[in-house]
Short mmCIF file of C-alpha atoms in Angstrom, two decimals:
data_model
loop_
_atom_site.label_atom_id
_atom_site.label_comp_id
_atom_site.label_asym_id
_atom_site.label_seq_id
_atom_site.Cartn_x
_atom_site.Cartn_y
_atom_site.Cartn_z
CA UNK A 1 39.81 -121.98 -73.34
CA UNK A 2 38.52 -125.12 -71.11
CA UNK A 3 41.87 -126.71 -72.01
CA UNK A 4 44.24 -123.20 -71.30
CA UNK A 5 42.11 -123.23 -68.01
CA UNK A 6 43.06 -126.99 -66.57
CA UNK A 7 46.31 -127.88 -67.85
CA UNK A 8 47.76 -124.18 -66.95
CA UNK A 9 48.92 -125.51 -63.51
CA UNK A 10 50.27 -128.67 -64.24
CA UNK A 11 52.36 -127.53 -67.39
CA UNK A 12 55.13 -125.25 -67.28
CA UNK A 13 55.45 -123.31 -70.75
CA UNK A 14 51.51 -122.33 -69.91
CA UNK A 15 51.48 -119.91 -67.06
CA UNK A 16 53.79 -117.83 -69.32
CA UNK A 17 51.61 -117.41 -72.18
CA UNK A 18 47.91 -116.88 -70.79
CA UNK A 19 48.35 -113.84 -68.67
CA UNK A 20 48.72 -111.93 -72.39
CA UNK A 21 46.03 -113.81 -73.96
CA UNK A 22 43.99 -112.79 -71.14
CA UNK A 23 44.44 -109.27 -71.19
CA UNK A 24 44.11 -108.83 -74.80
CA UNK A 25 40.55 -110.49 -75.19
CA UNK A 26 37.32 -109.84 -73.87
CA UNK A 27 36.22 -112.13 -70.75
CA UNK A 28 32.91 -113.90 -71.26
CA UNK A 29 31.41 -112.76 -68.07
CA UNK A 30 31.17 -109.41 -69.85
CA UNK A 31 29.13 -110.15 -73.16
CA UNK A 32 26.68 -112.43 -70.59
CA UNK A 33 26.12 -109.24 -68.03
CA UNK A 34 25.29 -107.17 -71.68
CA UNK A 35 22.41 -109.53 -72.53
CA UNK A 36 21.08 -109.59 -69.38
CA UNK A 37 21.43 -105.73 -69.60
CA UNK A 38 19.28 -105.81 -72.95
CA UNK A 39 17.20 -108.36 -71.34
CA UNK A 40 15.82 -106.42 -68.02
CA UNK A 41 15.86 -102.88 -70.78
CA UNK A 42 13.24 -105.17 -72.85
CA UNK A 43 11.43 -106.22 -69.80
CA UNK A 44 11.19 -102.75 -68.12
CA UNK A 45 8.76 -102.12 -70.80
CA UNK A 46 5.33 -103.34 -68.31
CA UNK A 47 7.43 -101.11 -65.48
CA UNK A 48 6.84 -97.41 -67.32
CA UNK A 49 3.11 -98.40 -67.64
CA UNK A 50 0.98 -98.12 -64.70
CA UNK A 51 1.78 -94.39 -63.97
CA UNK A 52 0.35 -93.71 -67.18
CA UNK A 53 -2.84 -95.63 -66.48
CA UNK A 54 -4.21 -94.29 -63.79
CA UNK A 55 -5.96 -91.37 -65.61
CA UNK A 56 -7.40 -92.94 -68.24
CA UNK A 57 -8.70 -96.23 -66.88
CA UNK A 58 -10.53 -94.16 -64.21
CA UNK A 59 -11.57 -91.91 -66.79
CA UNK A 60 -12.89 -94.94 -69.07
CA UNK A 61 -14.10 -97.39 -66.39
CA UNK A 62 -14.93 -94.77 -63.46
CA UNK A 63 -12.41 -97.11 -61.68
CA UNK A 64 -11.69 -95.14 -58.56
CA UNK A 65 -7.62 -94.19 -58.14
CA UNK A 66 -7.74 -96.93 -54.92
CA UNK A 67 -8.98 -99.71 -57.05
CA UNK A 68 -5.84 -99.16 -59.59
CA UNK A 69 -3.95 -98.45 -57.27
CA UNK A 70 -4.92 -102.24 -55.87
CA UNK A 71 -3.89 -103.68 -58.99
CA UNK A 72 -0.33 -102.26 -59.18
CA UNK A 73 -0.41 -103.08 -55.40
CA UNK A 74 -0.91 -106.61 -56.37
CA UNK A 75 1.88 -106.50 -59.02
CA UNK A 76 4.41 -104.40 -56.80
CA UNK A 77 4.07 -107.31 -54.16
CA UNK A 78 4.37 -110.58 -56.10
CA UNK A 79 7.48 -108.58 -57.80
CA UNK A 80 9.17 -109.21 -54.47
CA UNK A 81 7.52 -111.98 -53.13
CA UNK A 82 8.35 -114.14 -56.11
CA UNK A 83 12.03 -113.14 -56.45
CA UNK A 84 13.44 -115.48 -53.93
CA UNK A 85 11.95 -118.50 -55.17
CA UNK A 86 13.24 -117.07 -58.95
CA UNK A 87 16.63 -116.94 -57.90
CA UNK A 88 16.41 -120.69 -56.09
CA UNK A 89 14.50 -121.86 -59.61
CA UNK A 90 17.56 -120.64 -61.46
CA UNK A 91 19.87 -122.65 -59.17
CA UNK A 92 17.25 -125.67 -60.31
CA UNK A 93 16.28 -124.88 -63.60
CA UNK A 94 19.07 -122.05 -64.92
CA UNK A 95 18.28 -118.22 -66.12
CA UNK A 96 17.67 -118.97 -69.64
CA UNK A 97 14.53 -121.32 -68.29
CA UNK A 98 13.12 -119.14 -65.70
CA UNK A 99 13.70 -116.29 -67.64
CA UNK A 100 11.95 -116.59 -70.64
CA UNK A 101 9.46 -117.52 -69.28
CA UNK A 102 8.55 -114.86 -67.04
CA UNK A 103 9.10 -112.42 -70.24
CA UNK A 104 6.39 -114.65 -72.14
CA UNK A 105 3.84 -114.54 -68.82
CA UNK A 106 4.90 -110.49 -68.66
CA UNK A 107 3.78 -110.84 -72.25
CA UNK A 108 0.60 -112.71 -71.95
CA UNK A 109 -0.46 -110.85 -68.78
CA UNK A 110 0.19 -107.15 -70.64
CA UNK A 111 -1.98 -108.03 -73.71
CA UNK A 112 -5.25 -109.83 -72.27
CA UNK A 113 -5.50 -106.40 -70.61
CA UNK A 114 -6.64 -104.91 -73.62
CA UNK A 115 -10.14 -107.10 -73.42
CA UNK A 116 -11.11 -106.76 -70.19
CA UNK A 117 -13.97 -104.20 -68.64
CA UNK A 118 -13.61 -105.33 -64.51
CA UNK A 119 -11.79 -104.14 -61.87
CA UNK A 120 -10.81 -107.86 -61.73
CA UNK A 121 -9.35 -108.68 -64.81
CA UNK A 122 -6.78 -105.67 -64.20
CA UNK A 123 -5.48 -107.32 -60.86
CA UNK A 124 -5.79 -111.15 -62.33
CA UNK A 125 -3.61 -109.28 -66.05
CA UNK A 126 -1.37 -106.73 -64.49
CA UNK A 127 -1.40 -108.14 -60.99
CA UNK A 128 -1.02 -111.60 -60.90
CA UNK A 129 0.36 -112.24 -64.09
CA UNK A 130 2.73 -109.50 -65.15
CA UNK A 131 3.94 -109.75 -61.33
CA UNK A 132 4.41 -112.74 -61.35
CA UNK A 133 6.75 -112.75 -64.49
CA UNK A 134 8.39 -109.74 -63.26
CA UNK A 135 9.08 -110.97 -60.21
CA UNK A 136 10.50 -114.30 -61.52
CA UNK A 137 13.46 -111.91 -63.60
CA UNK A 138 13.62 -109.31 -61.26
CA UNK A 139 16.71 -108.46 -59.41
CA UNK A 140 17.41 -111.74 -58.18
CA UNK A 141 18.08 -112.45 -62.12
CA UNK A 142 20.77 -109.64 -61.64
CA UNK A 143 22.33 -110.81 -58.58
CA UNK A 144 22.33 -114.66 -59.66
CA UNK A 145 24.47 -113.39 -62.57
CA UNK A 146 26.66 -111.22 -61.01
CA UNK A 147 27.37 -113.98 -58.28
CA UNK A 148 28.41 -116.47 -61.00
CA UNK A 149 30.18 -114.88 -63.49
CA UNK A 150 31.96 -112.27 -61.49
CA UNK A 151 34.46 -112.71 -58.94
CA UNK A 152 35.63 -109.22 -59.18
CA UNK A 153 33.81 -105.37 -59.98
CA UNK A 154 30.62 -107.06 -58.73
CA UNK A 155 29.60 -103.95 -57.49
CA UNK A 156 29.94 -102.13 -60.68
CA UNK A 157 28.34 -105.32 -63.00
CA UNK A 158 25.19 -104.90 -60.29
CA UNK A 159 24.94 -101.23 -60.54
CA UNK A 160 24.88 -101.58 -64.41
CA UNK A 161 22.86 -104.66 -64.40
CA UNK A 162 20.28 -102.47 -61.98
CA UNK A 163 20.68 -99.29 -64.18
CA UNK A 164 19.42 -101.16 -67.05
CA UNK A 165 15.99 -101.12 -65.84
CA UNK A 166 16.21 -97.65 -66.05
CA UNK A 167 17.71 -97.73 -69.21
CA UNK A 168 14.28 -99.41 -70.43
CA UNK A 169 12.34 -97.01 -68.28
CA UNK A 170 14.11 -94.27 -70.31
CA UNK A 171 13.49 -95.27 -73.88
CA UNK A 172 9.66 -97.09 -72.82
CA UNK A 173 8.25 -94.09 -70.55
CA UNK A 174 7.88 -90.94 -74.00
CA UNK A 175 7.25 -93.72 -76.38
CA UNK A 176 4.36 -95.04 -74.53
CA UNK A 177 2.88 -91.53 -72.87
CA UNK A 178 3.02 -90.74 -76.10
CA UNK A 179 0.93 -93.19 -77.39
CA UNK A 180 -1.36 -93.14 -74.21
CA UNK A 181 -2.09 -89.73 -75.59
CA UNK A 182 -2.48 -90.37 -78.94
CA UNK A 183 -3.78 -93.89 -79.47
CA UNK A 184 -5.53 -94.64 -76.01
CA UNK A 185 -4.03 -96.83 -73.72
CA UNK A 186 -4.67 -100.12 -75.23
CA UNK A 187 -2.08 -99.90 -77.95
CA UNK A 188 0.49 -99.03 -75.11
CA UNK A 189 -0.53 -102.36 -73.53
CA UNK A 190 0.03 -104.08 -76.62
CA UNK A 191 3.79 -102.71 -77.30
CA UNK A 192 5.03 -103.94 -73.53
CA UNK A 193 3.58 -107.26 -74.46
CA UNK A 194 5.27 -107.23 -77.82
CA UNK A 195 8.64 -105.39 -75.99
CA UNK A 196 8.27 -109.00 -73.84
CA UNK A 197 8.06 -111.53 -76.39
CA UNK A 198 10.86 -110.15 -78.64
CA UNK A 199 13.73 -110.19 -75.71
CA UNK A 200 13.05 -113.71 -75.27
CA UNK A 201 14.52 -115.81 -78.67
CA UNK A 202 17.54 -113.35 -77.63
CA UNK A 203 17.66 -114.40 -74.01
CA UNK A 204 16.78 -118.33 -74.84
CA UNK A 205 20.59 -117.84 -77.82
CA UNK A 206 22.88 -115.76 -76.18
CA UNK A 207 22.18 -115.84 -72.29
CA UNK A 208 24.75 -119.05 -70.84
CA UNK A 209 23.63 -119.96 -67.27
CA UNK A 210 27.24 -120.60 -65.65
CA UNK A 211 30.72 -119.89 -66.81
CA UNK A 212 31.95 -123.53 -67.10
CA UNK A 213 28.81 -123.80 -69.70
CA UNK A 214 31.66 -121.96 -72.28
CA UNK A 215 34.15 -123.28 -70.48
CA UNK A 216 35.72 -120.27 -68.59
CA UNK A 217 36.43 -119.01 -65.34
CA UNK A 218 34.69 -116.97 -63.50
CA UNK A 219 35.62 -112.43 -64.32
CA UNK A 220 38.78 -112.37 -61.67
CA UNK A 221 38.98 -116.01 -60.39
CA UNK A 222 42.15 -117.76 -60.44
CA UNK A 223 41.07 -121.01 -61.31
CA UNK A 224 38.11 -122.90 -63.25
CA UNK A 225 35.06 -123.64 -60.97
CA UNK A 226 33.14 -126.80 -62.36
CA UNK A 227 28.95 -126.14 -62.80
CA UNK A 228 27.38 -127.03 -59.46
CA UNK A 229 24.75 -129.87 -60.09
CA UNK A 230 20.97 -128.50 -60.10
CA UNK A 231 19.97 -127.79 -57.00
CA UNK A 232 16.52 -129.75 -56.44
CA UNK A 233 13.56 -128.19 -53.76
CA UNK A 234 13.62 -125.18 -54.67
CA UNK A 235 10.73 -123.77 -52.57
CA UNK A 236 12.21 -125.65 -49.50
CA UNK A 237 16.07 -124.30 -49.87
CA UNK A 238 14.42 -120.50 -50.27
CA UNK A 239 12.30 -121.04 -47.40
CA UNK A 240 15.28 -122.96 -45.34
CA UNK A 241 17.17 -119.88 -46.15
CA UNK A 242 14.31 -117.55 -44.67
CA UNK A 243 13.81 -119.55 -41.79
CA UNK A 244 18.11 -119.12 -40.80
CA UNK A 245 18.20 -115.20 -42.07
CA UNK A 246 14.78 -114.12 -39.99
CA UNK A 247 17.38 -114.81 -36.74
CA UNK A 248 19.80 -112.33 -38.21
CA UNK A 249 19.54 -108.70 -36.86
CA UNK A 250 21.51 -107.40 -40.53
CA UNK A 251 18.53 -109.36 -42.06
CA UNK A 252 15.70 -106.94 -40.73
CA UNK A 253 17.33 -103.72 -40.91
CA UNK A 254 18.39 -104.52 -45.05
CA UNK A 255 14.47 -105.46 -45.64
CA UNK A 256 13.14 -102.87 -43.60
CA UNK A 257 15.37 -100.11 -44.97
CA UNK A 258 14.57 -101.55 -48.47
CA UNK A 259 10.62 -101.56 -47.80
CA UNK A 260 10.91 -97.93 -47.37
CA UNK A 261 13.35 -97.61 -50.60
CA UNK A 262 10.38 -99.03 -52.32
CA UNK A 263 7.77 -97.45 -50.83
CA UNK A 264 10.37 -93.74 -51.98
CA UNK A 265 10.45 -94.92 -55.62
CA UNK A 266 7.99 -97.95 -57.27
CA UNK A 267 5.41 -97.53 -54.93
CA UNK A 268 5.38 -93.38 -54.74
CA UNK A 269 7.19 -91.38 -57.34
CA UNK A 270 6.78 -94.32 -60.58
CA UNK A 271 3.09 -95.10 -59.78
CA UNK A 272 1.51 -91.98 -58.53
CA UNK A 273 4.16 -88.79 -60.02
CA UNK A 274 2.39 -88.38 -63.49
CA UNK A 275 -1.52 -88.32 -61.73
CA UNK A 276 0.02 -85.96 -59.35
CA UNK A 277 1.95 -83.55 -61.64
CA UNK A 278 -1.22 -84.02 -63.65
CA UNK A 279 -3.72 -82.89 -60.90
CA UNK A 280 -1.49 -79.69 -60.95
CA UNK A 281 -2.16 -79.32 -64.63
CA UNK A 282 1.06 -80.56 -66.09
CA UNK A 283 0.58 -82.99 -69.24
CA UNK A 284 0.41 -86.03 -68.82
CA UNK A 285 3.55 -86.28 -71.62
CA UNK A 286 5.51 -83.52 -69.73
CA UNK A 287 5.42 -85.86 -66.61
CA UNK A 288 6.19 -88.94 -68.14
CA UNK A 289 8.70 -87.40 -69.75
CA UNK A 290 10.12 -86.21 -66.58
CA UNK A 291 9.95 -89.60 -65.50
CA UNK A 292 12.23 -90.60 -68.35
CA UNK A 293 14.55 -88.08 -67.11
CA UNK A 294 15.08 -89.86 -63.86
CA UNK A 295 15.67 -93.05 -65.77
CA UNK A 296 18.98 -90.99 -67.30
CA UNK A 297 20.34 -90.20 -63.94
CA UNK A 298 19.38 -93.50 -62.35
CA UNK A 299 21.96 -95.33 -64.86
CA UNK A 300 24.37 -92.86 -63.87
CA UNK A 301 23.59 -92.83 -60.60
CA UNK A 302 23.23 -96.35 -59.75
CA UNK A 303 26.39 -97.63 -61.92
CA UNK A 304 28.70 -94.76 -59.60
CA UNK A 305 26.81 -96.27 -56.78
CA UNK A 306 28.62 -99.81 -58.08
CA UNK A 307 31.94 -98.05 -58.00
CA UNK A 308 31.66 -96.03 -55.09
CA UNK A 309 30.53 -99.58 -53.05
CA UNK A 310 33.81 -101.70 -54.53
CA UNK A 311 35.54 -98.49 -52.40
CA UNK A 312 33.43 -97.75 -49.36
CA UNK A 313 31.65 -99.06 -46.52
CA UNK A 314 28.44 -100.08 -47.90
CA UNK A 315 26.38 -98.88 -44.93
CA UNK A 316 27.27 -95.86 -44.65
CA UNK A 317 26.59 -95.39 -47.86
CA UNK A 318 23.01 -96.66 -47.84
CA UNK A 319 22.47 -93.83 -45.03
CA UNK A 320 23.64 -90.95 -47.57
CA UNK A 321 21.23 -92.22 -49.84
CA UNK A 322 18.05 -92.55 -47.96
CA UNK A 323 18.63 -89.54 -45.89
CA UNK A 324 19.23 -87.44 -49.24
CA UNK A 325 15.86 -89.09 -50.53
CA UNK A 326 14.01 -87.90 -47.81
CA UNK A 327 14.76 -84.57 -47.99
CA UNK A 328 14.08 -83.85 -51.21
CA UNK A 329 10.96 -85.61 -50.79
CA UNK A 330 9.58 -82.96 -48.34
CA UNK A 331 10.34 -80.15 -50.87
CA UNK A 332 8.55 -82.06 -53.74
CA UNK A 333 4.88 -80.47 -52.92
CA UNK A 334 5.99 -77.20 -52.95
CA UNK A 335 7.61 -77.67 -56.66
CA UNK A 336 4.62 -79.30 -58.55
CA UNK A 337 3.53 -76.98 -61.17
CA UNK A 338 1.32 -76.40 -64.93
CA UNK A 339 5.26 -75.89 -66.08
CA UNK A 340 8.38 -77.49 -66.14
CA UNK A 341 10.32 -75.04 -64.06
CA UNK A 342 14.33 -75.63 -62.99
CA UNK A 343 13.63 -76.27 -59.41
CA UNK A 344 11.81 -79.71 -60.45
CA UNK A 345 14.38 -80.44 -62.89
CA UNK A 346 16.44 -80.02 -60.08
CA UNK A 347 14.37 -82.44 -58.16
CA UNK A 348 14.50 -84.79 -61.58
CA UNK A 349 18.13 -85.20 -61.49
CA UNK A 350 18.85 -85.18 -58.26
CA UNK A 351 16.33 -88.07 -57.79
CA UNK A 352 17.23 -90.18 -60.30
CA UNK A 353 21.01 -89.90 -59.38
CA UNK A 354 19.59 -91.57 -55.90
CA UNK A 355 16.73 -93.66 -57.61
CA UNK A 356 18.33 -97.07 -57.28
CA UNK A 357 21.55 -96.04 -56.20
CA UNK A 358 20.89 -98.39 -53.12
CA UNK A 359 20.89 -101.85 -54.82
CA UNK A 360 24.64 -102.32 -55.10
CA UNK A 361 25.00 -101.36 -51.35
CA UNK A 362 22.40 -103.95 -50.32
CA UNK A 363 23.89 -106.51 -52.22
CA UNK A 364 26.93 -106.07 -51.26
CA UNK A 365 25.86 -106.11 -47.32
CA UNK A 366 23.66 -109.65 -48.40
CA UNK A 367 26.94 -110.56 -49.64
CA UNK A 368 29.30 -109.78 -46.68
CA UNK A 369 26.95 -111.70 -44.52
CA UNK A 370 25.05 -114.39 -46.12
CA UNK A 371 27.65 -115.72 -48.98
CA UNK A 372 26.35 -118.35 -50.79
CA UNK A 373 22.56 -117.93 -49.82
CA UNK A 374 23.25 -114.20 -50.60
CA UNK A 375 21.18 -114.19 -54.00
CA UNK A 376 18.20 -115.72 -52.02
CA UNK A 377 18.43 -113.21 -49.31
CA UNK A 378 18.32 -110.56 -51.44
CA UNK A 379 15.64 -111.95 -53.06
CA UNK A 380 13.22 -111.98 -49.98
CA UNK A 381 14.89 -108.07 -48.97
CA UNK A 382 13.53 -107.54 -52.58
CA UNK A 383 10.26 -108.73 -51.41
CA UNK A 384 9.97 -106.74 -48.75
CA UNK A 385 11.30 -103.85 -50.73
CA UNK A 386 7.73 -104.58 -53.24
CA UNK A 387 5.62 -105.08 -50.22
CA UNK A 388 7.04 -100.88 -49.44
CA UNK A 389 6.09 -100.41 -52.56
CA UNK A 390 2.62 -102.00 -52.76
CA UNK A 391 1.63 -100.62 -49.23
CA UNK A 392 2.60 -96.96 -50.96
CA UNK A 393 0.96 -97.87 -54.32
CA UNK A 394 -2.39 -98.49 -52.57
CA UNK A 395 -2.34 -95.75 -50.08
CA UNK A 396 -1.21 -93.05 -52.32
CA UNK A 397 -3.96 -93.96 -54.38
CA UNK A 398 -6.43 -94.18 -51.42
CA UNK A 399 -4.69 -90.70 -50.02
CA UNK A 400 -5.47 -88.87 -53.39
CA UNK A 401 -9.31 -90.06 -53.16
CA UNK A 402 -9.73 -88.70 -49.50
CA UNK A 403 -7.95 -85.79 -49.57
CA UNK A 404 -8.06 -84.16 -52.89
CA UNK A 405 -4.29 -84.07 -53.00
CA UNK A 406 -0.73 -86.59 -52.38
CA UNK A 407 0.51 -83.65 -50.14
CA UNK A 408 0.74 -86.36 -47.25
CA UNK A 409 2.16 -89.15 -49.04
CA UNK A 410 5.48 -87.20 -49.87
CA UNK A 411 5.50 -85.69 -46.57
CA UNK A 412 5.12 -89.33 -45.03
CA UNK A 413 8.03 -91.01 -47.16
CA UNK A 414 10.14 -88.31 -46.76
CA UNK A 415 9.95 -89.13 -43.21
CA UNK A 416 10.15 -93.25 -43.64
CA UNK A 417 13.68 -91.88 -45.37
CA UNK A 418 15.16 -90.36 -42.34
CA UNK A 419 14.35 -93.70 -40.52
CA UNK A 420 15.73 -96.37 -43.30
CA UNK A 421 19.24 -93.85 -43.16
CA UNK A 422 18.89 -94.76 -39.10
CA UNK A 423 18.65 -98.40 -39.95
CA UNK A 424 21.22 -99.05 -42.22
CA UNK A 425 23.70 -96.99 -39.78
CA UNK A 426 23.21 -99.66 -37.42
CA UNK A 427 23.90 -102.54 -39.46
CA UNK A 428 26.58 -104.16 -38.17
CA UNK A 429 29.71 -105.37 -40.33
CA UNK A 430 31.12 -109.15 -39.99
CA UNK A 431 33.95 -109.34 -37.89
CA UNK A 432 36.30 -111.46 -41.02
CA UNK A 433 35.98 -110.53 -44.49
CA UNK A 434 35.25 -113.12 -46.44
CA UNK A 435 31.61 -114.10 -46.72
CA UNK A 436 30.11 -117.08 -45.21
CA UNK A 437 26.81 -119.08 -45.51
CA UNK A 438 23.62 -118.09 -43.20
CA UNK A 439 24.51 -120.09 -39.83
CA UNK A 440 22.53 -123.08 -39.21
#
């Protein structure tokens, strides 16, 4: 393939006969997007957890809902905050390094949990150490794929690539209520650790960390592009790209629209639905299973997202979402009930159709104005998307110990919706198309 690639141009009987072996086979790009697919589905594992721990590590420890609450906090925001430097460290070290890893630190953080008895040990286990390894694969492992294997449908390989975390959600969230029921939680625990370790001999044989490693082009390029050398300093090169992107307007609206798309959906609906629909005598399996449902929708959702962003303007886009969030946020309150009823199934679908629907947007916007930084910049919009979500994680926690109820907190987001739909409505677009570097 390396050879078909070079000589094509400079001999003439070639042009002629790789268009047809092209078509006919299977690019590479593809079979490297479906293991990181099966990758982030085994790593979403340690994501479906914390929702279902709230109940019975306050009911075992007499751990107030804040305190937990702190320790997903913890996690939510060293999700984000370590995402930038991941997707630099890949640049330095490649995804098969930095990503397994962070699946064997996601491992070793989820199973020491099962021996501790202090408030401490959950936010040094589940905070520091699972968020740190699931920050170091976390989207930024999606984009920094997507950016080098695909030159074309990156929209749709991010909105699949993004879906597959709720593809893990989906088959994680009944299999470990249901042990959380059953077998305590401490079992549960154990299977995300194991989930962890067994993706990573898979990641570490099949994952490649750059086309010309197999000795391909890029999905949709016209031409072979050579590996780029290892980029050395990493920390300085993602904080050099901070420092030029904080002087962009696009820059704040995308992380401030994506802090309150975090704050809508980690940091609210994944932490604190199943305590909620649980204080209002629903099951805690019933809930989680509800949960599960939104992982279904969110893969279709978020891949139509991809396609609907390789056809539209991605701004306006991110407005349809966040405003549609919002308002069915407001009704949630009034739909919490002992039963599964069709109004919140309604709620179910429709909320997982909008779940994550706004990734491939925001890349796409990093994309059309930071180019070859864009994976970084995402990465730190990520962050700020996890701080949202750790803020939320906290409070909700802290709301449901004051006031008896989460009545506020969905009132509140729902109204943090209507202003991210504001934000990314002013987001300007670049006056050429092509994508260029942050400017010095």
């Amino acid at each position: 393939m390396t050879q078909t690639t070079e000589t094509a141009p400079a001999a003439a009987p070639q042009p002629a006969d790789t268009p047809p072996a092209r078509r006919t086979r299977v690019h590479r790009a593809w079979f490297v997007a479906a293991v990181a697919f099966v990758t982030i589905i085994g790593a979403a594992a340690f994501r479906s957890v914390p929702g279902l721990l709230i109940d019975p590590l306050h009911e075992e420890f007499d751990w107030s809902r804040g305190t937990i609450g702190a320790a997903v906090s913890v996690n939510l925001a060293l999700y984000g905050l370590t995402a930038p430097f991941a997707a630099a460290l890949m640049d330095r070290f490649g995804i098969r390094r930095v990503v397994a890893v962070a699946l064997t630190v996601i491992a070793l953080g989820s199973g020491l949990t099962v021996w501790m008895d202090s408030a401490w040990q959950l936010i040094l286990c589940w905070g520091l150490l699972v968020g740190l390894g699931s920050g170091s694969m976390a989207l930024a492992f999606a984009a920094t794929v997507t950016n080098r294997w695909f030159t074309e449908r990156r929209g749709l390989v991010s909105g699949i690539l993004t879906a597959a975390s709720a593809s893990g959600q989906l088959i994680f969230l009944p299999l470990l209520s249901w042990i959380v029921e059953k077998h305590d939680w401490r079992p549960a625990a154990v299977t995300v650790s194991l989930a962890a370790l067994a993706v990573v001999p898979f990641v570490w044989l099949l994952l490649r960390d750059h086309p010309a490693d197999v000795g391909v082009e890029p999905y949709g390029a016209t031409e072979f592009v050579p590996k780029p050398a290892p980029v050395t300093g990493a920390a300085r090169r993602t904080l050099g790209v901070l420092s030029r992107a904080v002087r962009t307007g696009p820059f704040w609206l995308l992380a401030g629209a994506f802090a309150i798309c975090g704050a809508s959906t980690n940091g609210l609906i994944q932490t604190h639905f199943v305590p909620a629909a649980h204080d209002h005598g629903m099951p805690i399996q019933a809930a989680a299973s509800l949960l599960a449902v939104i992982g279904v929708f969110d893969v279709v959702g978020t891949v139509a997202s991809g396609w609907f962003t390789d056809r539209f303007e991605a701004r306006r886009l991110l407005a349809v979402y966040y405003a549609l969030r919002g308002v069915s946020l407001l009704f949630l309150p009034m739909l919490l009930a002992p039963n599964v009823h069709v109004p919140m199934v309604f709620f179910i679908v429709f909320y997982g159709l909008d779940w994550v629907a706004t990734v491939p947007p925001t890349l796409a916007l990093c994309r059309e104005h930071y180019g070859d930084d864009s994976a970084i910049v995402f990465g730190w919009v990520l962050a700020s998307h996890q701080v949202g979500a750790a803020v939320v994680a906290f409070a909700g926690g802290v709301a449901r110990d004051v006031f008896g109820s989460y009545d506020v907190v969905w009132y509140a987001s729902g109204a943090l919706c209507a202003a991210a739909a504001l934000m990314s409505l002013v987001i300007r677009r670049r006056a050429t198309p092509e994508a260029v570097a942050v400017a010095v």
